[in-house]
Amino acid sequence: DAGVIQSPRHEVTEMGQEVTLRCKPISGHNSLFWYRQTMMRGLELLIYFNNNVPIDDSGMPEDRFSAKMPNASFSTLKIQPSEPRDSAVYFCASSPGGGGTGELFFGEGSRLTVL
Amino acid sequence: AQRVTQPEKLLSVFKGAPVELKCNYSYSGSPELFWYVQYSRQRLQLLLRHISRESIKGFTADLNKGETSFHLKKPFAQEEDSAMYYCASRGSARQLTFGSGTQLTVLP
């Protein structure tokens, strides 16, 4: 298994543009998480899904952010419109779910720069 | 709400010296505690979990409920230990809450 796959690895865009980040979790994992990493705040949980259903989106900064998981093998995080303060590394992670060991398997991250 | 505090953003030690990365948590119940590590150009990965009481790469961490701490320790630091370390907790909600991270640099 190639692990959690994220795309794009790097994205540079201008303020006001729409940004879509993609994630393919590990096959068989029931839980999927989106995190944002910044120097100031470290890793912040944005939203997590269990069996494709959003369970907790309280970490989503504002209405400009939205996330979907149309099926067990794909999720998107969308920012519209993007702002410079959204610049960060966005991580997707998956886990087997049902509680489990608590181990998350992370993707390599998508580094977003909004000019 | 859960909160995980890592008071040091940066920590530098010399090779062979002991190292301790601090972590404090706030949770009224019985949380599960974890340490994750991110080496340069690698994915964030699990280092150890308190429930396993294991030593990984010479690192140990003891849960101290009285002090609500879960500090990560290693008696003799190595250069390859240089990385970003995140402490995390998991409560009844089942998702992980991470601290802000500590960048450890082991100097030669």
mmCIF file of C-alpha atoms in Angstrom:
data_model
loop_
_atom_site.group_PDB
_atom_site.id
_atom_site.type_symbol
_atom_site.label_atom_id
_atom_site.label_comp_id
_atom_site.label_asym_id
_atom_site.label_seq_id
_atom_site.Cartn_x
_atom_site.Cartn_y
_atom_site.Cartn_z
ATOM 1 C CA ASP A 1 0.000 0.000 0.000
ATOM 2 C CA ALA A 2 1.330 3.422 -0.932
ATOM 3 C CA GLY A 3 -0.137 4.923 2.200
ATOM 4 C CA VAL A 4 -2.280 8.028 2.307
ATOM 5 C CA ILE A 5 -1.955 9.920 -0.958
ATOM 6 C CA GLN A 6 -2.447 13.665 -1.156
ATOM 7 C CA SER A 7 -2.462 16.013 -4.114
ATOM 8 C CA PRO A 8 -1.223 18.477 -5.032
ATOM 9 C CA ARG A 9 2.005 18.439 -3.022
ATOM 10 C CA HIS A 10 2.465 22.157 -3.588
ATOM 11 C CA GLU A 11 -0.021 24.812 -4.593
ATOM 12 C CA VAL A 12 0.620 28.490 -5.147
ATOM 13 C CA THR A 13 -2.406 30.616 -5.849
ATOM 14 C CA GLU A 14 -3.604 34.169 -5.650
ATOM 15 C CA MET A 15 -5.953 35.546 -3.065
ATOM 16 C CA GLY A 16 -9.565 34.993 -4.028
ATOM 17 C CA GLN A 17 -8.970 31.845 -6.025
ATOM 18 C CA GLU A 18 -10.553 28.501 -5.228
ATOM 19 C CA VAL A 19 -8.270 25.782 -3.911
ATOM 20 C CA THR A 20 -9.096 22.076 -3.844
ATOM 21 C CA LEU A 21 -6.931 19.608 -1.970
ATOM 22 C CA ARG A 22 -7.402 15.889 -2.466
ATOM 23 C CA CYS A 23 -6.829 12.817 -0.360
ATOM 24 C CA LYS A 24 -6.947 9.078 -0.896
ATOM 25 C CA PRO A 25 -6.927 7.202 2.422
ATOM 26 C CA ILE A 26 -5.453 3.776 3.013
ATOM 27 C CA SER A 27 -7.787 1.095 1.710
ATOM 28 C CA GLY A 28 -9.919 -0.346 4.502
ATOM 29 C CA HIS A 29 -9.518 2.608 6.840
ATOM 30 C CA ASN A 30 -12.853 3.934 8.058
ATOM 31 C CA SER A 31 -11.773 7.262 9.518
ATOM 32 C CA LEU A 32 -10.290 10.221 7.681
ATOM 33 C CA PHE A 33 -8.937 13.427 9.160
ATOM 34 C CA TRP A 34 -7.888 16.796 7.751
ATOM 35 C CA TYR A 35 -5.306 18.767 9.723
ATOM 36 C CA ARG A 36 -3.670 22.126 9.126
ATOM 37 C CA GLN A 37 -0.069 22.729 10.210
ATOM 38 C CA THR A 38 1.355 26.170 10.861
ATOM 39 C CA MET A 39 4.399 27.353 12.763
ATOM 40 C CA MET A 40 2.312 29.278 15.253
ATOM 41 C CA ARG A 41 -0.400 26.750 15.990
ATOM 42 C CA GLY A 42 1.113 23.406 15.119
ATOM 43 C CA LEU A 43 -1.381 20.756 14.003
ATOM 44 C CA GLU A 44 -5.038 21.738 14.134
ATOM 45 C CA LEU A 45 -7.840 19.301 13.393
ATOM 46 C CA LEU A 46 -10.171 20.777 10.790
ATOM 47 C CA ILE A 47 -12.656 17.961 10.268
ATOM 48 C CA TYR A 48 -12.935 14.233 10.546
ATOM 49 C CA PHE A 49 -15.078 11.630 8.839
ATOM 50 C CA ASN A 50 -16.122 8.190 9.960
ATOM 51 C CA ASN A 51 -17.505 5.868 7.305
ATOM 52 C CA ASN A 52 -17.675 8.846 4.909
ATOM 53 C CA VAL A 53 -19.866 10.854 7.297
ATOM 54 C CA PRO A 54 -18.535 14.115 8.817
ATOM 55 C CA ILE A 55 -18.424 13.626 12.576
ATOM 56 C CA ASP A 56 -16.778 16.792 13.838
ATOM 57 C CA ASP A 57 -16.192 19.905 11.740
ATOM 58 C CA SER A 58 -15.813 22.317 14.637
ATOM 59 C CA GLY A 59 -12.229 22.987 13.596
ATOM 60 C CA MET A 60 -13.141 24.328 10.183
ATOM 61 C CA PRO A 61 -12.109 27.990 10.378
ATOM 62 C CA GLU A 62 -15.052 29.532 8.575
ATOM 63 C CA ASP A 63 -17.535 29.096 5.768
ATOM 64 C CA ARG A 64 -14.827 29.497 3.174
ATOM 65 C CA PHE A 65 -13.695 25.988 4.072
ATOM 66 C CA SER A 66 -15.634 22.890 3.088
ATOM 67 C CA ALA A 67 -14.821 19.189 3.001
ATOM 68 C CA LYS A 68 -16.468 16.219 1.366
ATOM 69 C CA MET A 69 -16.007 12.493 1.320
ATOM 70 C CA PRO A 70 -18.164 11.101 -1.487
ATOM 71 C CA ASN A 71 -16.843 7.579 -1.045
ATOM 72 C CA ALA A 72 -14.474 5.535 1.087
ATOM 73 C CA SER A 73 -11.476 6.178 -1.134
ATOM 74 C CA PHE A 74 -11.596 9.919 -1.732
ATOM 75 C CA SER A 75 -11.944 13.188 0.127
ATOM 76 C CA THR A 76 -11.554 16.845 -0.781
ATOM 77 C CA LEU A 77 -10.895 19.989 1.193
ATOM 78 C CA LYS A 78 -11.943 23.153 -0.584
ATOM 79 C CA ILE A 79 -11.166 26.767 0.216
ATOM 80 C CA GLN A 80 -13.197 29.388 -1.605
ATOM 81 C CA PRO A 81 -12.183 32.162 -1.726
ATOM 82 C CA SER A 82 -8.630 31.645 -0.493
ATOM 83 C CA GLU A 83 -6.796 34.230 1.615
ATOM 84 C CA PRO A 84 -3.098 34.690 2.471
ATOM 85 C CA ARG A 85 -3.735 33.559 6.060
ATOM 86 C CA ASP A 86 -4.765 30.161 4.696
ATOM 87 C CA SER A 87 -1.145 29.495 3.748
ATOM 88 C CA ALA A 88 -0.115 26.328 5.575
ATOM 89 C CA VAL A 89 0.567 22.642 5.112
ATOM 90 C CA TYR A 90 -2.632 20.624 5.002
ATOM 91 C CA PHE A 91 -2.411 17.008 6.079
ATOM 92 C CA CYS A 92 -4.815 14.192 5.494
ATOM 93 C CA ALA A 93 -4.660 11.141 7.747
ATOM 94 C CA SER A 94 -6.601 7.918 8.005
ATOM 95 C CA SER A 95 -7.049 5.234 10.608
ATOM 96 C CA PRO A 96 -8.805 1.893 10.794
ATOM 97 C CA GLY A 97 -11.565 3.479 12.859
ATOM 98 C CA GLY A 98 -13.753 1.972 15.553
ATOM 99 C CA GLY A 99 -11.413 3.397 18.135
ATOM 100 C CA GLY A 100 -8.517 1.146 17.334
ATOM 101 C CA THR A 101 -5.047 1.890 18.606
ATOM 102 C CA GLY A 102 -5.301 5.606 17.998
ATOM 103 C CA GLU A 103 -2.582 5.508 15.371
ATOM 104 C CA LEU A 104 -3.108 7.865 12.475
ATOM 105 C CA PHE A 105 -1.414 7.345 9.132
ATOM 106 C CA PHE A 106 -0.512 10.652 7.538
ATOM 107 C CA GLY A 107 -0.059 11.707 3.967
ATOM 108 C CA GLU A 108 2.907 13.798 2.872
ATOM 109 C CA GLY A 109 0.876 16.982 3.047
ATOM 110 C CA SER A 110 -0.145 19.698 0.622
ATOM 111 C CA ARG A 111 1.781 22.940 1.033
ATOM 112 C CA LEU A 112 -0.494 25.851 0.151
ATOM 113 C CA THR A 113 0.764 29.362 -0.491
ATOM 114 C CA VAL A 114 -1.800 32.080 -1.082
ATOM 115 C CA LEU A 115 -0.305 35.299 -2.427
ATOM 116 C CA ALA B 1 -12.360 20.588 25.459
ATOM 117 C CA GLN B 2 -9.056 18.830 25.338
ATOM 118 C CA ARG B 3 -5.875 20.832 25.234
ATOM 119 C CA VAL B 4 -2.289 19.701 24.781
ATOM 120 C CA THR B 5 0.502 22.093 25.659
ATOM 121 C CA GLN B 6 4.099 21.830 24.528
ATOM 122 C CA PRO B 7 5.814 24.837 26.090
ATOM 123 C CA GLU B 8 9.003 24.693 24.015
ATOM 124 C CA LYS B 9 8.863 25.423 20.294
ATOM 125 C CA LEU B 10 12.606 24.887 19.920
ATOM 126 C CA LEU B 11 14.977 22.704 21.898
ATOM 127 C CA SER B 12 18.669 22.141 21.262
ATOM 128 C CA VAL B 13 20.899 19.643 23.020
ATOM 129 C CA PHE B 14 24.339 18.216 22.357
ATOM 130 C CA LYS B 15 24.839 14.671 21.168
ATOM 131 C CA GLY B 16 25.042 12.311 24.122
ATOM 132 C CA ALA B 17 23.185 14.647 26.457
ATOM 133 C CA PRO B 18 19.818 13.758 27.991
ATOM 134 C CA VAL B 19 16.757 15.239 26.373
ATOM 135 C CA GLU B 20 13.269 15.859 27.699
ATOM 136 C CA LEU B 21 10.415 17.211 25.625
ATOM 137 C CA LYS B 22 7.608 18.511 27.783
ATOM 138 C CA CYS B 23 3.925 17.861 27.278
ATOM 139 C CA ASN B 24 0.988 18.732 29.501
ATOM 140 C CA TYR B 25 -2.615 17.869 28.817
ATOM 141 C CA SER B 26 -5.966 18.977 30.134
ATOM 142 C CA TYR B 27 -8.714 16.418 30.138
ATOM 143 C CA SER B 28 -11.012 15.498 32.979
ATOM 144 C CA GLY B 29 -11.267 11.837 32.085
ATOM 145 C CA SER B 30 -8.611 9.239 31.313
ATOM 146 C CA PRO B 31 -7.001 10.250 28.047
ATOM 147 C CA GLU B 32 -4.792 8.220 25.816
ATOM 148 C CA LEU B 33 -1.496 9.962 25.160
ATOM 149 C CA PHE B 34 0.783 9.682 22.168
ATOM 150 C CA TRP B 35 4.010 11.069 20.772
ATOM 151 C CA TYR B 36 4.309 11.581 17.027
ATOM 152 C CA VAL B 37 7.517 12.490 15.182
ATOM 153 C CA GLN B 38 8.211 14.121 11.838
ATOM 154 C CA TYR B 39 11.739 13.686 10.513
ATOM 155 C CA SER B 40 12.974 15.949 7.755
ATOM 156 C CA ARG B 41 11.239 15.147 4.470
ATOM 157 C CA GLN B 42 9.297 12.276 6.010
ATOM 158 C CA ARG B 43 5.691 11.777 6.996
ATOM 159 C CA LEU B 44 4.404 12.421 10.458
ATOM 160 C CA GLN B 45 4.386 9.060 12.227
ATOM 161 C CA LEU B 46 3.588 7.527 15.559
ATOM 162 C CA LEU B 47 6.575 7.256 17.892
ATOM 163 C CA LEU B 48 4.972 5.764 20.982
ATOM 164 C CA ARG B 49 1.748 5.556 22.974
ATOM 165 C CA HIS B 50 1.462 5.580 26.736
ATOM 166 C CA ILE B 51 -0.743 2.519 26.889
ATOM 167 C CA SER B 52 1.993 0.353 25.401
ATOM 168 C CA ARG B 53 4.607 1.395 27.945
ATOM 169 C CA GLU B 54 7.212 0.832 25.286
ATOM 170 C CA SER B 55 10.614 2.294 24.506
ATOM 171 C CA ILE B 56 11.080 3.275 20.889
ATOM 172 C CA LYS B 57 14.459 4.407 19.560
ATOM 173 C CA GLY B 58 15.534 4.864 23.161
ATOM 174 C CA PHE B 59 12.645 7.213 23.944
ATOM 175 C CA THR B 60 10.240 6.670 26.820
ATOM 176 C CA ALA B 61 7.312 8.657 28.139
ATOM 177 C CA ASP B 62 5.516 8.223 31.428
ATOM 178 C CA LEU B 63 2.000 9.392 32.065
ATOM 179 C CA ASN B 64 1.833 11.394 35.285
ATOM 180 C CA LYS B 65 -1.814 11.922 36.100
ATOM 181 C CA GLY B 66 -1.054 14.064 39.133
ATOM 182 C CA GLU B 67 0.882 16.567 37.036
ATOM 183 C CA THR B 68 -1.162 15.864 33.878
ATOM 184 C CA SER B 69 2.083 15.430 32.005
ATOM 185 C CA PHE B 70 3.473 13.048 29.422
ATOM 186 C CA HIS B 71 7.052 14.155 28.918
ATOM 187 C CA LEU B 72 9.231 12.408 26.332
ATOM 188 C CA LYS B 73 12.710 11.447 27.483
ATOM 189 C CA LYS B 74 15.886 9.943 26.145
ATOM 190 C CA PRO B 75 19.045 9.539 28.230
ATOM 191 C CA PHE B 76 21.521 10.041 25.376
ATOM 192 C CA ALA B 77 20.427 12.067 22.370
ATOM 193 C CA GLN B 78 21.654 11.194 18.882
ATOM 194 C CA GLU B 79 21.904 13.458 15.845
ATOM 195 C CA GLU B 80 19.306 11.362 14.028
ATOM 196 C CA ASP B 81 16.805 12.297 16.741
ATOM 197 C CA SER B 82 16.589 15.800 15.291
ATOM 198 C CA ALA B 83 12.976 16.209 14.231
ATOM 199 C CA MET B 84 9.658 17.833 15.055
ATOM 200 C CA TYR B 85 7.873 16.114 17.914
ATOM 201 C CA TYR B 86 4.160 16.367 18.614
ATOM 202 C CA CYS B 87 2.367 15.259 21.731
ATOM 203 C CA ALA B 88 -1.264 14.219 21.248
ATOM 204 C CA SER B 89 -4.176 13.112 23.362
ATOM 205 C CA ARG B 90 -7.351 11.253 22.637
ATOM 206 C CA GLY B 91 -10.437 11.436 24.810
ATOM 207 C CA SER B 92 -13.907 10.057 24.517
ATOM 208 C CA ALA B 93 -14.457 11.831 21.186
ATOM 209 C CA ARG B 94 -11.854 9.479 19.676
ATOM 210 C CA GLN B 95 -10.043 12.062 17.549
ATOM 211 C CA LEU B 96 -6.496 13.158 18.327
ATOM 212 C CA THR B 97 -5.722 16.619 19.623
ATOM 213 C CA PHE B 98 -2.143 17.668 18.979
ATOM 214 C CA GLY B 99 0.103 20.123 20.728
ATOM 215 C CA SER B 100 1.916 22.853 18.841
ATOM 216 C CA GLY B 101 5.073 20.781 18.487
ATOM 217 C CA THR B 102 8.709 21.012 19.579
ATOM 218 C CA GLN B 103 11.546 21.168 17.066
ATOM 219 C CA LEU B 104 14.438 19.197 18.532
ATOM 220 C CA THR B 105 17.934 19.792 17.238
ATOM 221 C CA VAL B 106 20.753 17.539 18.392
ATOM 222 C CA LEU B 107 24.081 19.247 17.895
ATOM 223 C CA PRO B 108 27.268 17.314 17.127
#
